[in-house]
Structure formats: C-alpha cells, structure tokens
CSV table of N, CA and C in Angstrom, one decimal:
chain,number,residue,atom,x,y,z
U,177,MET,N,-18.7,-14.1,10.2
U,177,MET,CA,-17.5,-13.3,10.3
U,177,MET,C,-17.0,-12.9,8.9
U,178,LEU,N,-16.7,-11.6,8.7
U,178,LEU,CA,-16.2,-11.1,7.5
U,178,LEU,C,-14.7,-11.1,7.6
U,179,SER,N,-14.0,-11.4,6.5
U,179,SER,CA,-12.5,-11.5,6.5
U,179,SER,C,-11.9,-10.8,5.3
U,180,PRO,N,-11.8,-9.5,5.2
U,180,PRO,CA,-11.3,-8.9,4.0
U,180,PRO,C,-9.8,-9.2,3.9
U,181,ALA,N,-9.3,-9.3,2.6
U,181,ALA,CA,-7.9,-9.6,2.4
U,181,ALA,C,-7.1,-8.3,2.0
U,182,HIS,N,-7.9,-7.3,1.5
U,182,HIS,CA,-7.2,-6.1,1.0
U,182,HIS,C,-8.0,-4.9,1.5
U,183,GLU,N,-7.3,-3.7,1.4
U,183,GLU,CA,-8.0,-2.5,1.9
U,183,GLU,C,-9.2,-2.2,1.1
U,184,ALA,N,-9.3,-2.5,-0.2
U,184,ALA,CA,-10.5,-2.3,-1.0
U,184,ALA,C,-11.6,-3.1,-0.5
U,185,ASP,N,-11.4,-4.4,-0.1
U,185,ASP,CA,-12.4,-5.2,0.5
U,185,ASP,C,-13.0,-4.6,1.8
U,186,LEU,N,-12.1,-4.1,2.6
U,186,LEU,CA,-12.5,-3.5,3.9
U,186,LEU,C,-13.3,-2.3,3.6
U,187,ALA,N,-12.9,-1.5,2.7
U,187,ALA,CA,-13.6,-0.3,2.3
U,187,ALA,C,-15.1,-0.6,1.9
U,188,GLU,N,-15.2,-1.7,1.1
U,188,GLU,CA,-16.6,-2.1,0.7
U,188,GLU,C,-17.4,-2.5,1.9
U,189,ILE,N,-16.8,-3.2,2.8
U,189,ILE,CA,-17.5,-3.7,4.0
U,189,ILE,C,-18.0,-2.5,4.8
U,190,VAL,N,-17.1,-1.5,5.1
U,190,VAL,CA,-17.5,-0.3,5.8
U,190,VAL,C,-18.5,0.5,5.1
U,191,ALA,N,-18.4,0.7,3.8
U,191,ALA,CA,-19.4,1.4,3.0
U,191,ALA,C,-20.8,0.8,3.1
U,192,GLY,N,-20.8,-0.5,3.1
U,192,GLY,CA,-22.1,-1.2,3.0
U,192,GLY,C,-22.7,-1.6,4.4
U,193,ALA,N,-22.0,-1.2,5.4
U,193,ALA,CA,-22.5,-1.5,6.8
U,193,ALA,C,-23.8,-0.8,7.1
U,194,THR,N,-24.7,-1.6,7.7
U,194,THR,CA,-25.9,-1.0,8.1
U,194,THR,C,-26.0,-0.8,9.6
U,195,GLY,N,-25.0,-1.3,10.3
U,195,GLY,CA,-24.9,-1.2,11.8
U,195,GLY,C,-23.5,-1.2,12.2
U,196,PRO,N,-23.3,-1.4,13.5
U,196,PRO,CA,-21.9,-1.3,14.0
U,196,PRO,C,-21.1,-2.5,13.5
U,197,LEU,N,-19.8,-2.3,13.4
U,197,LEU,CA,-18.8,-3.3,13.1
U,197,LEU,C,-17.9,-3.5,14.2
U,198,ARG,N,-17.5,-4.8,14.5
U,198,ARG,CA,-16.5,-5.1,15.6
U,198,ARG,C,-15.3,-5.6,14.9
U,199,LEU,N,-14.2,-4.8,14.9
U,199,LEU,CA,-13.0,-5.1,14.2
U,199,LEU,C,-12.1,-5.9,15.2
U,200,VAL,N,-11.6,-7.1,14.7
U,200,VAL,CA,-10.7,-7.9,15.5
U,200,VAL,C,-9.4,-8.0,14.6
U,201,GLY,N,-8.2,-8.0,15.3
U,201,GLY,CA,-7.0,-8.1,14.6
U,201,GLY,C,-6.5,-9.5,14.4
U,202,GLY,N,-5.2,-9.6,14.6
U,202,GLY,CA,-4.5,-10.9,14.4
U,202,GLY,C,-4.6,-11.9,15.6
U,203,GLY,N,-5.4,-11.5,16.6
U,203,GLY,CA,-5.6,-12.4,17.7
U,203,GLY,C,-4.5,-12.4,18.8
U,204,THR,N,-3.7,-11.4,18.7
U,204,THR,CA,-2.6,-11.3,19.7
U,204,THR,C,-3.1,-11.1,21.1
U,205,ARG,N,-4.1,-10.3,21.3
U,205,ARG,CA,-4.6,-10.0,22.6
U,205,ARG,C,-6.1,-9.4,22.5
U,206,GLY,N,-6.8,-9.6,23.5
U,206,GLY,CA,-8.2,-9.0,23.5
U,206,GLY,C,-8.1,-7.7,24.1
U,207,VAL,N,-9.0,-6.8,23.7
U,207,VAL,CA,-9.0,-5.5,24.3
U,207,VAL,C,-10.4,-5.2,24.8
U,208,GLY,N,-10.6,-5.1,26.1
U,208,GLY,CA,-11.9,-4.8,26.7
U,208,GLY,C,-12.8,-5.9,26.5
U,209,ARG,N,-14.1,-5.7,26.7
U,209,ARG,CA,-15.1,-6.7,26.5
U,209,ARG,C,-15.6,-6.7,25.1
U,210,ALA,N,-16.3,-7.7,24.7
U,210,ALA,CA,-16.8,-7.8,23.3
U,210,ALA,C,-17.8,-6.7,23.1
U,211,ALA,N,-17.6,-6.0,22.0
U,211,ALA,CA,-18.5,-4.9,21.6
U,211,ALA,C,-19.5,-5.5,20.7
U,212,PRO,N,-20.7,-4.9,20.6
U,212,PRO,CA,-21.7,-5.4,19.7
U,212,PRO,C,-21.3,-5.1,18.2
U,213,GLY,N,-21.9,-5.8,17.3
U,213,GLY,CA,-21.7,-5.5,15.9
U,213,GLY,C,-21.2,-6.7,15.1
U,214,GLU,N,-21.3,-6.7,13.8
U,214,GLU,CA,-20.8,-7.8,13.0
U,214,GLU,C,-19.3,-7.8,13.1
U,215,VAL,N,-18.8,-9.0,13.2
U,215,VAL,CA,-17.3,-9.2,13.4
U,215,VAL,C,-16.6,-9.1,12.1
U,216,VAL,N,-15.6,-8.3,12.0
U,216,VAL,CA,-14.7,-8.2,10.8
U,216,VAL,C,-13.3,-8.5,11.3
U,217,SER,N,-12.8,-9.7,10.8
U,217,SER,CA,-11.5,-10.1,11.2
U,217,SER,C,-10.5,-9.5,10.2
U,218,LEU,N,-9.5,-8.9,10.8
U,218,LEU,CA,-8.4,-8.2,10.0
U,218,LEU,C,-7.2,-9.1,9.9
U,219,ALA,N,-7.2,-10.3,10.3
U,219,ALA,CA,-6.1,-11.2,10.4
U,219,ALA,C,-5.5,-11.5,9.0
U,220,ASP,N,-6.3,-11.5,8.0
U,220,ASP,CA,-5.8,-11.7,6.6
U,220,ASP,C,-5.0,-10.5,6.1
U,221,MET,N,-5.2,-9.4,6.7
U,221,MET,CA,-4.5,-8.2,6.3
U,221,MET,C,-3.2,-8.0,7.2
U,222,SER,N,-2.2,-8.9,7.0
U,222,SER,CA,-1.1,-8.8,7.8
U,222,SER,C,0.2,-8.8,7.0
U,223,GLY,N,1.3,-8.4,7.7
U,223,GLY,CA,2.6,-8.4,7.1
U,223,GLY,C,3.3,-7.1,7.3
U,224,VAL,N,4.6,-7.2,7.4
U,224,VAL,CA,5.4,-6.0,7.5
U,224,VAL,C,5.7,-5.5,6.1
U,225,GLU,N,5.4,-4.2,5.9
U,225,GLU,CA,5.5,-3.6,4.6
U,225,GLU,C,6.8,-2.9,4.4
U,226,LEU,N,7.3,-2.3,5.5
U,226,LEU,CA,8.6,-1.6,5.4
U,226,LEU,C,9.3,-1.7,6.8
U,227,TYR,N,10.6,-1.9,6.7
U,227,TYR,CA,11.4,-1.9,8.0
U,227,TYR,C,12.7,-1.3,7.6
U,228,ASP,N,12.9,-0.2,8.3
U,228,ASP,CA,14.2,0.6,8.1
U,228,ASP,C,14.7,0.9,9.5
U,229,PRO,N,15.6,0.0,10.0
U,229,PRO,CA,16.1,0.2,11.4
U,229,PRO,C,16.9,1.5,11.6
U,230,GLY,N,17.6,1.9,10.5
U,230,GLY,CA,18.4,3.1,10.6
U,230,GLY,C,17.5,4.4,10.9
U,231,ALA,N,16.3,4.3,10.3
U,231,ALA,CA,15.4,5.5,10.5
U,231,ALA,C,14.3,5.2,11.6
U,232,LEU,N,14.5,4.0,12.3
U,232,LEU,CA,13.6,3.6,13.3
U,232,LEU,C,12.1,3.6,12.8
U,233,THR,N,12.0,3.0,11.6
U,233,THR,CA,10.7,3.0,10.9
U,233,THR,C,10.2,1.6,10.6
U,234,LEU,N,8.9,1.4,11.0
U,234,LEU,CA,8.3,0.1,10.7
U,234,LEU,C,6.9,0.4,10.2
U,235,VAL,N,6.5,-0.2,9.1
U,235,VAL,CA,5.1,-0.1,8.7
U,235,VAL,C,4.6,-1.5,8.6
U,236,ALA,N,3.5,-1.8,9.3
U,236,ALA,CA,2.9,-3.1,9.3
U,236,ALA,C,1.4,-2.9,9.1
U,237,LYS,N,0.8,-3.9,8.4
U,237,LYS,CA,-0.6,-3.9,8.1
U,237,LYS,C,-1.4,-4.2,9.4
U,238,VAL,N,-2.6,-3.8,9.4
U,238,VAL,CA,-3.5,-3.8,10.7
U,238,VAL,C,-3.6,-5.2,11.4
U,239,GLY,N,-3.6,-6.3,10.7
U,239,GLY,CA,-3.7,-7.6,11.3
U,239,GLY,C,-2.5,-8.3,11.6
U,240,THR,N,-1.3,-7.6,11.6
U,240,THR,CA,0.0,-8.2,11.8
U,240,THR,C,0.1,-8.6,13.3
U,241,PRO,N,0.4,-9.9,13.6
U,241,PRO,CA,0.6,-10.3,15.0
U,241,PRO,C,1.8,-9.6,15.6
U,242,LEU,N,1.7,-9.3,16.9
U,242,LEU,CA,2.8,-8.6,17.6
U,242,LEU,C,4.1,-9.4,17.5
U,243,VAL,N,4.1,-10.7,17.4
U,243,VAL,CA,5.3,-11.5,17.3
U,243,VAL,C,6.0,-11.2,16.0
U,244,ASP,N,5.3,-10.9,15.0
U,244,ASP,CA,6.0,-10.6,13.7
U,244,ASP,C,6.6,-9.2,13.8
U,245,VAL,N,6.0,-8.3,14.5
U,245,VAL,CA,6.6,-7.0,14.7
U,245,VAL,C,7.8,-7.0,15.5
U,246,GLU,N,7.8,-7.8,16.6
U,246,GLU,CA,8.9,-7.9,17.5
U,246,GLU,C,10.1,-8.5,16.7
C-alpha cells in the first residue's frame, strides 16, 4: 500500500503508475466493492485547511475523516 503525505508525493505516484490505482480515504466508510489496482491510502493527507462559518466555507484535504469535518 502506498501512503503519500503530500500532493507532490501523490502526483509522483499517479505519474509513475503502470496500471489502475485504487484510492482509499480516511477509512470513514467503504464505497462499493473493492476495485482492482494498487492501493493508495490518502489517510495521511488529512486536516481542515480553512473554515469560515460566516461564508459557509470549509476546505479539507482528501483523507480527512468525516468526524473531523462535522
């Protein structure tokens, strides 16, 4: 399983892929059945980057668990 910590790491993985990739997030929930391909965990790419309740705006990284967003 590959676990990029930054967007640049993920870009390298995608650029160097020779077949399908199976992206998994922070483990909050499963979506559908398991797809083929090398597993890329996005759990290390988590965190809320911006929260502005007045503008109803939230920016979170791809692996952020739903509990952190809530």
